[in-house]
């Protein structure tokens, strides 16, 4: 063992405690203020008011109401501080609104500090915290003394109720006439506030849109192909080159179909509507545009049939670009992109895209069938119910009717001038 004298000696501790905080070098000293006095006003103290839910913009004069608490007969032995009087404020200087302020948090003491930056003194004044509420001034109705008038009115109301419940038509009509006359008479004796309100209502209704204006606004946002609704001939309403585009329509190839029909060869397409009309449309060499519309319609139908369920509710997704080129072959790239962008948003079909696709199919079918379409084939291609497809045809202005021939029911959609669009439904007339 080592010598005890060789043990390390502990350094003598300094009696002055050292602060753990670092001294700030060069920092400016904070301003020091001193409280001179705490002032308790003898009159009504200042108020710290809050206005929840509204903004008190104007300056209103408030009347002060105080309720002095009843003093106890004997003071407490501990010599408690006497209770402060309860205070309330009220203002009726506004035209139609009364303001009332009441104390809140009476168990807490609130103070206002008045700071004098020159002398660096603070004066504290006792204050009250109050909450201001506003209320529309109700009109005072004249009170009637209970007597014969009230009894007579009650009996009249009873007779009126019995007449409306069990009376004849003539009696009910007479009661209604009396009520209408009473309403008209009461409107003649309205006060200034009621007349102002009625005048405002009249101005609002005068500025509101009419039924024709609302119908025009609905027609503008309806998801239908662009058309010339002021045309004098039906073939000039929906023009393929304006709906599809001249460049896109010229890029649609139809030479292979024309050669196949000329050589009496079958053309296999995944559409009943197109298959039943290729021979008739392709046989007319002078009407190449209608054959191009038929093939464009075929690609739109294929796009719709090959869609899948989207991630969002009520949406569909179209095939990827590589898959879409394979499905729409031999469509040129410019035509594929035109169809993809027209009827989807970055590959996602929402409700407006679906409705736009359906109305385009209805217009193309009408152009191909000389504006009178048997909807059975198109309904099978689009996989819709008869009522749904009829609604889409009516959206483009067609009239839908039924006809029975040889025991087979046909649903015919016909486009003719003037076009008839769905109207805004109005409520039942009272």
Short mmCIF file of C-alpha atoms in Angstrom, two decimals:
data_model
loop_
_atom_site.label_atom_id
_atom_site.label_comp_id
_atom_site.label_asym_id
_atom_site.label_seq_id
_atom_site.Cartn_x
_atom_site.Cartn_y
_atom_site.Cartn_z
CA UNK A 1 0.00 0.00 0.00
CA UNK A 2 1.18 3.50 -0.72
CA UNK A 3 1.94 6.12 1.78
CA UNK A 4 -1.20 7.90 2.97
CA UNK A 5 0.63 11.18 2.70
CA UNK A 6 1.01 10.59 -1.02
CA UNK A 7 -2.73 10.59 -1.62
CA UNK A 8 -4.03 13.33 -3.86
CA UNK A 9 -5.15 16.35 -1.98
CA UNK A 10 -8.49 17.89 -2.89
CA UNK A 11 -8.23 21.46 -4.13
CA UNK A 12 -9.64 24.04 -1.80
CA UNK A 13 -13.09 25.03 -3.02
CA UNK A 14 -13.93 28.62 -3.55
CA UNK A 15 -16.72 29.84 -1.32
CA UNK A 16 -18.21 32.03 -4.08
CA UNK A 17 -20.68 29.99 -6.22
CA UNK A 18 -20.04 30.12 -9.89
CA UNK A 19 -22.93 30.66 -12.26
CA UNK A 20 -23.39 28.05 -14.97
CA UNK A 21 -24.78 30.65 -17.38
CA UNK A 22 -22.37 32.28 -19.80
CA UNK A 23 -22.00 36.00 -19.53
CA UNK A 24 -23.17 37.81 -22.56
CA UNK A 25 -20.48 39.98 -23.95
CA UNK A 26 -21.43 43.20 -25.59
CA UNK A 27 -25.18 42.62 -25.20
CA UNK A 28 -27.29 45.63 -24.44
CA UNK A 29 -28.93 45.76 -21.05
CA UNK A 30 -32.72 45.39 -20.98
CA UNK A 31 -34.81 48.37 -20.02
CA UNK A 32 -35.89 48.33 -16.42
CA UNK A 33 -39.25 49.66 -15.27
CA UNK A 34 -40.50 50.24 -11.79
CA UNK A 35 -44.08 50.01 -10.57
CA UNK A 36 -44.96 53.30 -8.97
CA UNK A 37 -48.45 52.50 -7.65
CA UNK A 38 -51.46 50.24 -8.00
CA UNK A 39 -54.50 52.42 -8.58
CA UNK A 40 -57.99 51.31 -7.60
CA UNK A 41 -60.43 53.84 -9.06
CA UNK A 42 -63.27 55.04 -6.86
CA UNK A 43 -65.62 55.42 -9.82
CA UNK A 44 -66.41 52.77 -12.45
CA UNK A 45 -63.13 51.04 -13.37
CA UNK A 46 -61.96 50.59 -16.98
CA UNK A 47 -63.26 47.57 -18.86
CA UNK A 48 -61.40 44.93 -20.87
CA UNK A 49 -64.15 43.87 -23.31
CA UNK A 50 -64.25 40.93 -25.74
CA UNK A 51 -66.75 40.63 -28.62
CA UNK A 52 -67.00 36.96 -29.64
CA UNK A 53 -68.58 36.37 -33.05
CA UNK A 54 -68.84 39.98 -34.23
CA UNK A 55 -66.84 43.17 -34.61
CA UNK A 56 -67.86 46.31 -32.77
CA UNK A 57 -66.93 48.86 -35.42
CA UNK A 58 -68.73 52.03 -34.38
CA UNK A 59 -68.28 53.97 -31.18
CA UNK A 60 -71.31 53.51 -28.95
CA UNK A 61 -72.02 55.13 -25.61
CA UNK A 62 -72.67 52.55 -22.88
CA UNK A 63 -74.74 53.13 -19.75
CA UNK A 64 -73.26 51.70 -16.56
CA UNK A 65 -75.38 49.69 -14.15
CA UNK A 66 -74.00 48.54 -10.81
CA UNK A 67 -75.45 46.22 -8.24
CA UNK A 68 -74.05 46.80 -4.78
CA UNK A 69 -73.81 43.52 -2.84
CA UNK A 70 -75.51 43.29 0.53
CA UNK A 71 -73.04 43.73 3.36
CA UNK A 72 -72.96 41.11 6.06
CA UNK A 73 -74.23 42.12 9.51
CA UNK A 74 -71.02 41.06 11.15
CA UNK A 75 -67.62 41.32 9.62
CA UNK A 76 -65.52 38.27 9.49
CA UNK A 77 -63.01 37.90 12.22
CA UNK A 78 -60.28 37.64 9.61
CA UNK A 79 -61.21 41.06 8.32
CA UNK A 80 -61.96 40.04 4.68
CA UNK A 81 -61.96 42.54 1.83
CA UNK A 82 -65.46 43.81 0.99
CA UNK A 83 -66.93 42.40 -2.22
CA UNK A 84 -66.77 44.65 -5.30
CA UNK A 85 -70.07 45.75 -6.86
CA UNK A 86 -71.35 43.80 -9.86
CA UNK A 87 -71.37 45.91 -13.02
CA UNK A 88 -73.12 45.69 -16.41
CA UNK A 89 -73.06 47.89 -19.52
CA UNK A 90 -75.84 48.54 -22.00
CA UNK A 91 -76.01 50.57 -25.24
CA UNK A 92 -79.02 51.25 -27.45
CA UNK A 93 -77.47 53.96 -29.62
CA UNK A 94 -77.46 51.66 -32.68
CA UNK A 95 -80.42 51.82 -35.04
CA UNK A 96 -81.57 48.23 -34.59
CA UNK A 97 -79.10 46.44 -32.30
CA UNK A 98 -78.72 46.46 -28.52
CA UNK A 99 -75.33 45.77 -26.95
CA UNK A 100 -75.02 44.32 -23.43
CA UNK A 101 -71.76 43.65 -21.57
CA UNK A 102 -71.54 41.49 -18.48
CA UNK A 103 -68.68 40.51 -16.24
CA UNK A 104 -66.80 37.27 -16.79
CA UNK A 105 -64.31 35.57 -14.51
CA UNK A 106 -65.38 37.51 -11.42
CA UNK A 107 -63.11 35.40 -9.24
CA UNK A 108 -60.01 36.73 -11.03
CA UNK A 109 -58.53 40.18 -10.74
CA UNK A 110 -57.65 41.97 -13.97
CA UNK A 111 -55.35 44.94 -14.32
CA UNK A 112 -54.29 47.42 -16.97
CA UNK A 113 -50.70 48.62 -17.06
CA UNK A 114 -49.89 52.14 -18.25
CA UNK A 115 -46.22 52.32 -19.24
CA UNK A 116 -44.33 55.57 -19.45
CA UNK A 117 -41.20 54.89 -21.57
CA UNK A 118 -39.64 58.24 -20.66
CA UNK A 119 -39.76 57.96 -16.88
CA UNK A 120 -39.69 54.15 -16.97
CA UNK A 121 -42.62 53.93 -14.58
CA UNK A 122 -45.62 51.64 -14.68
CA UNK A 123 -49.00 52.51 -13.21
CA UNK A 124 -51.36 49.56 -12.70
CA UNK A 125 -55.09 50.17 -12.68
CA UNK A 126 -57.70 47.65 -11.57
CA UNK A 127 -60.08 46.68 -14.41
CA UNK A 128 -63.00 44.41 -15.10
CA UNK A 129 -63.17 41.81 -17.86
CA UNK A 130 -66.53 41.84 -19.65
CA UNK A 131 -68.09 40.06 -22.61
CA UNK A 132 -70.23 42.04 -25.06
CA UNK A 133 -73.26 40.41 -26.67
CA UNK A 134 -75.49 41.89 -29.38
CA UNK A 135 -79.15 41.29 -30.05
CA UNK A 136 -81.50 42.64 -32.70
CA UNK A 137 -84.04 44.90 -31.09
CA UNK A 138 -87.38 43.16 -31.20
CA UNK A 139 -90.42 45.23 -32.03
CA UNK A 140 -92.75 45.71 -29.13
CA UNK A 141 -96.19 44.44 -29.85
CA UNK A 142 -99.13 46.07 -28.27
CA UNK A 143 -100.46 43.97 -25.45
CA UNK A 144 -104.16 43.37 -25.38
CA UNK A 145 -106.04 42.92 -22.20
CA UNK A 146 -107.55 39.44 -21.90
CA UNK A 147 -111.19 39.76 -22.69
CA UNK A 148 -113.84 39.26 -25.28
CA UNK A 149 -111.59 40.06 -28.27
CA UNK A 150 -109.22 37.19 -27.49
CA UNK A 151 -112.11 34.81 -26.92
CA UNK A 152 -113.75 35.89 -30.18
CA UNK A 153 -110.48 35.45 -32.07
CA UNK A 154 -110.04 31.98 -30.60
CA UNK A 155 -113.55 30.98 -31.59
CA UNK A 156 -112.99 32.34 -35.11
CA UNK A 157 -109.81 30.32 -35.45
CA UNK A 158 -111.67 27.21 -34.34
CA UNK A 159 -114.42 27.76 -36.89
CA UNK A 160 -111.82 28.37 -39.61
CA UNK A 161 -109.98 25.16 -38.76
CA UNK A 162 -113.24 23.18 -38.83
CA UNK A 163 -114.21 24.74 -42.15
CA UNK A 164 -110.87 23.90 -43.73
CA UNK A 165 -111.05 20.32 -42.44
CA UNK A 166 -114.69 19.38 -43.03
CA UNK A 167 -116.14 22.18 -45.16
CA UNK A 168 -117.32 21.98 -48.75
CA UNK A 169 -115.35 23.26 -51.72
CA UNK A 170 -117.29 26.49 -51.72
CA UNK A 171 -116.67 27.03 -47.99
CA UNK A 172 -112.93 26.31 -48.35
CA UNK A 173 -112.71 28.72 -51.29
CA UNK A 174 -114.41 31.42 -49.22
CA UNK A 175 -112.03 30.87 -46.31
CA UNK A 176 -109.05 31.08 -48.66
CA UNK A 177 -110.36 34.34 -50.10
CA UNK A 178 -110.74 35.81 -46.61
CA UNK A 179 -107.18 34.78 -45.73
CA UNK A 180 -105.78 36.30 -48.92
CA UNK A 181 -107.61 39.56 -48.25
CA UNK A 182 -106.24 39.62 -44.70
CA UNK A 183 -102.71 39.14 -46.00
CA UNK A 184 -103.12 41.93 -48.54
CA UNK A 185 -104.55 44.23 -45.87
CA UNK A 186 -101.69 43.45 -43.50
CA UNK A 187 -99.10 44.30 -46.15
CA UNK A 188 -100.63 47.77 -46.52
CA UNK A 189 -99.98 48.48 -42.83
CA UNK A 190 -96.42 47.23 -42.67
CA UNK A 191 -93.79 49.20 -40.88
CA UNK A 192 -90.69 50.71 -42.37
CA UNK A 193 -88.55 47.65 -41.64
CA UNK A 194 -90.95 45.24 -43.37
CA UNK A 195 -91.31 47.50 -46.41
CA UNK A 196 -87.53 47.78 -46.71
CA UNK A 197 -87.18 44.01 -46.50
CA UNK A 198 -89.83 43.45 -49.17
CA UNK A 199 -88.18 46.01 -51.40
CA UNK A 200 -84.84 44.23 -51.05
CA UNK A 201 -86.47 40.90 -51.89
CA UNK A 202 -88.01 42.41 -55.02
CA UNK A 203 -84.64 43.79 -56.12
CA UNK A 204 -82.95 40.40 -55.60
CA UNK A 205 -85.58 38.59 -57.63
CA UNK A 206 -85.43 41.25 -60.33
CA UNK A 207 -81.67 40.67 -60.70
CA UNK A 208 -81.93 36.86 -60.61
CA UNK A 209 -81.58 34.89 -63.82
CA UNK A 210 -84.68 33.94 -65.75
CA UNK A 211 -85.56 30.38 -66.73
CA UNK A 212 -84.39 31.01 -70.31
CA UNK A 213 -81.03 32.29 -69.07
CA UNK A 214 -80.60 29.27 -66.81
CA UNK A 215 -81.47 26.96 -69.71
CA UNK A 216 -78.90 28.69 -71.93
CA UNK A 217 -76.23 28.27 -69.23
CA UNK A 218 -77.07 24.56 -68.92
CA UNK A 219 -76.86 24.11 -72.69
CA UNK A 220 -73.39 25.65 -72.77
CA UNK A 221 -71.92 23.26 -70.19
CA UNK A 222 -73.74 20.16 -71.45
CA UNK A 223 -71.13 17.47 -72.44
CA UNK A 224 -72.06 17.21 -76.12
CA UNK A 225 -70.12 17.68 -79.38
CA UNK A 226 -69.79 21.20 -80.74
CA UNK A 227 -72.68 22.01 -83.07
CA UNK A 228 -74.20 24.83 -85.07
CA UNK A 229 -77.63 25.03 -83.48
CA UNK A 230 -78.74 27.93 -85.71
CA UNK A 231 -78.33 25.92 -88.91
CA UNK A 232 -81.21 25.71 -91.39
CA UNK A 233 -80.46 22.12 -92.44
CA UNK A 234 -79.96 19.15 -90.16
CA UNK A 235 -76.73 18.04 -91.89
CA UNK A 236 -75.21 21.43 -91.01
CA UNK A 237 -75.76 21.09 -87.24
CA UNK A 238 -73.08 18.49 -86.46
CA UNK A 239 -70.22 18.70 -88.96
CA UNK A 240 -67.57 15.92 -88.63
CA UNK A 241 -64.66 18.17 -89.59
CA UNK A 242 -65.56 20.58 -86.80
CA UNK A 243 -66.16 17.85 -84.21
CA UNK A 244 -63.14 15.64 -84.99
CA UNK A 245 -60.90 18.07 -86.85
CA UNK A 246 -59.96 18.17 -90.53
CA UNK A 247 -56.39 17.00 -89.96
CA UNK A 248 -57.44 14.07 -87.78
CA UNK A 249 -60.26 13.04 -90.12
CA UNK A 250 -57.98 13.09 -93.17
CA UNK A 251 -55.50 10.83 -91.33
CA UNK A 252 -58.11 8.05 -90.85
CA UNK A 253 -57.31 5.26 -93.39
CA UNK A 254 -60.27 3.70 -95.26
CA UNK A 255 -58.63 2.34 -98.44
CA UNK A 256 -58.44 -1.23 -97.07
CA UNK A 257 -62.17 -1.23 -96.28
CA UNK A 258 -63.06 0.09 -99.72
CA UNK A 259 -60.98 -2.59 -101.43
CA UNK A 260 -62.44 -5.34 -99.24
CA UNK A 261 -66.01 -4.27 -100.04
CA UNK A 262 -65.15 -3.93 -103.75
CA UNK A 263 -63.81 -7.52 -103.76
CA UNK A 264 -66.78 -8.81 -101.71
CA UNK A 265 -64.49 -9.75 -98.83
CA UNK A 266 -65.66 -9.86 -95.22
CA UNK A 267 -64.35 -7.22 -92.81
CA UNK A 268 -64.16 -8.46 -89.22
CA UNK A 269 -64.65 -5.73 -86.63
CA UNK A 270 -65.58 -5.99 -82.90
CA UNK A 271 -68.72 -3.87 -83.31
CA UNK A 272 -72.24 -4.83 -84.41
CA UNK A 273 -73.09 -1.29 -85.44
CA UNK A 274 -70.00 -0.91 -87.66
CA UNK A 275 -70.20 -4.44 -89.13
CA UNK A 276 -73.79 -3.96 -90.28
CA UNK A 277 -72.93 -0.69 -92.07
CA UNK A 278 -69.49 -1.13 -93.66
CA UNK A 279 -70.80 -2.51 -96.94
CA UNK A 280 -73.43 0.19 -97.38
CA UNK A 281 -71.17 3.15 -96.48
CA UNK A 282 -68.04 1.91 -98.29
CA UNK A 283 -69.99 1.22 -101.50
CA UNK A 284 -70.49 4.97 -101.98
CA UNK A 285 -67.10 6.08 -103.33
CA UNK A 286 -68.08 9.74 -103.35
CA UNK A 287 -68.84 9.80 -99.61
CA UNK A 288 -65.42 9.01 -98.19
CA UNK A 289 -65.94 11.29 -95.18
CA UNK A 290 -68.81 9.21 -93.82
CA UNK A 291 -66.65 6.06 -94.04
CA UNK A 292 -63.89 7.86 -92.11
CA UNK A 293 -66.42 8.81 -89.41
CA UNK A 294 -67.50 5.14 -89.25
CA UNK A 295 -63.93 3.97 -88.62
CA UNK A 296 -63.31 6.74 -86.08
CA UNK A 297 -66.48 5.58 -84.30
CA UNK A 298 -65.14 2.00 -84.30
CA UNK A 299 -61.96 3.10 -82.51
CA UNK A 300 -63.93 5.10 -79.95
CA UNK A 301 -66.10 2.04 -79.21
CA UNK A 302 -62.98 -0.14 -78.81
CA UNK A 303 -61.51 2.44 -76.42
CA UNK A 304 -64.67 2.30 -74.29
CA UNK A 305 -64.99 -1.49 -74.28
CA UNK A 306 -61.36 -2.03 -73.21
CA UNK A 307 -61.43 0.36 -70.25
CA UNK A 308 -60.83 -0.92 -66.73
CA UNK A 309 -61.96 0.13 -63.27
CA UNK A 310 -60.17 3.21 -61.97
CA UNK A 311 -58.65 3.80 -58.56
CA UNK A 312 -61.10 6.55 -57.68
CA UNK A 313 -64.75 5.75 -57.29
CA UNK A 314 -66.77 6.24 -60.49
CA UNK A 315 -63.74 6.44 -62.79
CA UNK A 316 -62.27 4.21 -65.50
CA UNK A 317 -58.76 3.82 -66.87
CA UNK A 318 -57.93 3.32 -70.53
CA UNK A 319 -55.23 0.97 -71.78
CA UNK A 320 -51.58 1.99 -71.84
CA UNK A 321 -50.18 3.57 -74.99
CA UNK A 322 -48.48 0.39 -76.26
CA UNK A 323 -51.59 -1.69 -75.66
CA UNK A 324 -53.77 1.04 -77.16
CA UNK A 325 -51.72 1.06 -80.39
CA UNK A 326 -52.26 -2.67 -80.67
CA UNK A 327 -56.02 -2.42 -80.02
CA UNK A 328 -56.60 0.49 -82.44
CA UNK A 329 -54.35 -0.79 -85.22
CA UNK A 330 -54.01 0.45 -87.99
CA UNK A 331 -54.88 3.86 -86.49
CA UNK A 332 -52.14 6.50 -86.93
CA UNK A 333 -50.43 7.90 -83.84
CA UNK A 334 -52.05 11.31 -84.30
CA UNK A 335 -55.53 9.76 -84.28
CA UNK A 336 -54.77 7.64 -81.20
CA UNK A 337 -53.56 10.68 -79.26
CA UNK A 338 -56.61 12.67 -80.36
CA UNK A 339 -58.99 10.01 -79.03
CA UNK A 340 -56.97 9.54 -75.86
CA UNK A 341 -56.87 13.24 -74.99
CA UNK A 342 -60.47 13.96 -75.97
CA UNK A 343 -62.04 11.26 -73.81
CA UNK A 344 -59.63 10.98 -70.85
CA UNK A 345 -57.46 13.03 -68.55
CA UNK A 346 -53.99 11.48 -68.54
CA UNK A 347 -55.51 8.03 -69.04
CA UNK A 348 -58.34 8.46 -66.47
CA UNK A 349 -61.98 8.71 -67.58
CA UNK A 350 -64.28 10.58 -65.24
CA UNK A 351 -68.01 11.17 -65.49
CA UNK A 352 -67.72 14.12 -67.87
CA UNK A 353 -65.41 12.13 -70.18
CA UNK A 354 -67.83 9.18 -70.25
CA UNK A 355 -70.80 11.40 -71.05
CA UNK A 356 -68.81 13.17 -73.77
CA UNK A 357 -67.85 9.82 -75.34
CA UNK A 358 -71.46 8.61 -75.34
CA UNK A 359 -72.83 11.77 -76.93
CA UNK A 360 -70.09 11.66 -79.60
CA UNK A 361 -71.07 8.09 -80.42
CA UNK A 362 -74.72 9.16 -80.75
CA UNK A 363 -73.80 12.01 -83.12
CA UNK A 364 -71.51 9.79 -85.25
CA UNK A 365 -74.21 7.10 -85.47
CA UNK A 366 -76.76 9.72 -86.56
CA UNK A 367 -74.44 11.02 -89.30
CA UNK A 368 -73.80 7.49 -90.59
CA UNK A 369 -77.50 6.50 -90.58
CA UNK A 370 -78.78 9.73 -92.16
CA UNK A 371 -79.96 11.10 -88.80
CA UNK A 372 -82.37 8.25 -88.03
CA UNK A 373 -80.74 5.51 -85.93
CA UNK A 374 -81.96 2.11 -84.80
CA UNK A 375 -80.37 2.06 -81.36
CA UNK A 376 -80.25 -1.73 -80.84
CA UNK A 377 -76.77 -2.31 -82.35
CA UNK A 378 -75.20 0.71 -80.67
CA UNK A 379 -76.72 -0.27 -77.33
CA UNK A 380 -75.08 -3.70 -77.58
CA UNK A 381 -71.71 -2.19 -78.47
CA UNK A 382 -71.66 0.34 -75.64
CA UNK A 383 -73.21 -2.13 -73.14
CA UNK A 384 -75.85 0.32 -71.96
CA UNK A 385 -79.46 0.07 -70.93
CA UNK A 386 -82.05 1.31 -73.40
CA UNK A 387 -83.07 4.16 -71.09
CA UNK A 388 -79.46 5.34 -70.70
CA UNK A 389 -78.75 5.37 -74.43
CA UNK A 390 -82.06 7.16 -75.13
CA UNK A 391 -81.06 9.86 -72.63
CA UNK A 392 -77.73 10.40 -74.43
CA UNK A 393 -79.54 10.74 -77.77
CA UNK A 394 -81.88 13.30 -76.23
CA UNK A 395 -78.87 15.24 -74.92
CA UNK A 396 -77.78 15.88 -78.52
CA UNK A 397 -81.30 17.01 -79.51
CA UNK A 398 -82.79 13.79 -80.93
CA UNK A 399 -86.34 12.56 -80.52
CA UNK A 400 -86.69 8.94 -79.37
CA UNK A 401 -89.68 6.81 -80.32
CA UNK A 402 -90.60 3.12 -80.47
CA UNK A 403 -91.90 1.10 -83.39
CA UNK A 404 -92.83 -2.56 -83.68
CA UNK A 405 -92.26 -4.45 -86.93
CA UNK A 406 -92.58 -8.23 -87.34
CA UNK A 407 -92.88 -8.76 -83.60
CA UNK A 408 -89.58 -6.95 -82.97
CA UNK A 409 -89.53 -3.73 -80.96
CA UNK A 410 -87.32 -1.02 -82.44
CA UNK A 411 -86.11 2.08 -80.69
CA UNK A 412 -85.50 4.88 -83.16
CA UNK A 413 -83.60 8.10 -82.43
CA UNK A 414 -84.21 10.81 -85.01
CA UNK A 415 -82.42 14.12 -85.41
CA UNK A 416 -84.56 16.79 -87.03
CA UNK A 417 -85.00 20.52 -86.82
CA UNK A 418 -85.79 22.12 -84.50
CA UNK A 419 -83.65 20.14 -82.06
CA UNK A 420 -85.29 19.37 -78.73
CA UNK A 421 -82.96 19.33 -75.71
CA UNK A 422 -83.87 18.26 -72.17
CA UNK A 423 -85.38 21.15 -70.27
CA UNK A 424 -84.82 22.24 -66.68
CA UNK A 425 -87.41 20.65 -64.48
CA UNK A 426 -89.46 23.08 -62.46
CA UNK A 427 -91.36 22.28 -59.28
CA UNK A 428 -95.04 21.41 -59.28
CA UNK A 429 -97.27 24.44 -59.59
CA UNK A 430 -99.11 25.26 -56.39
#
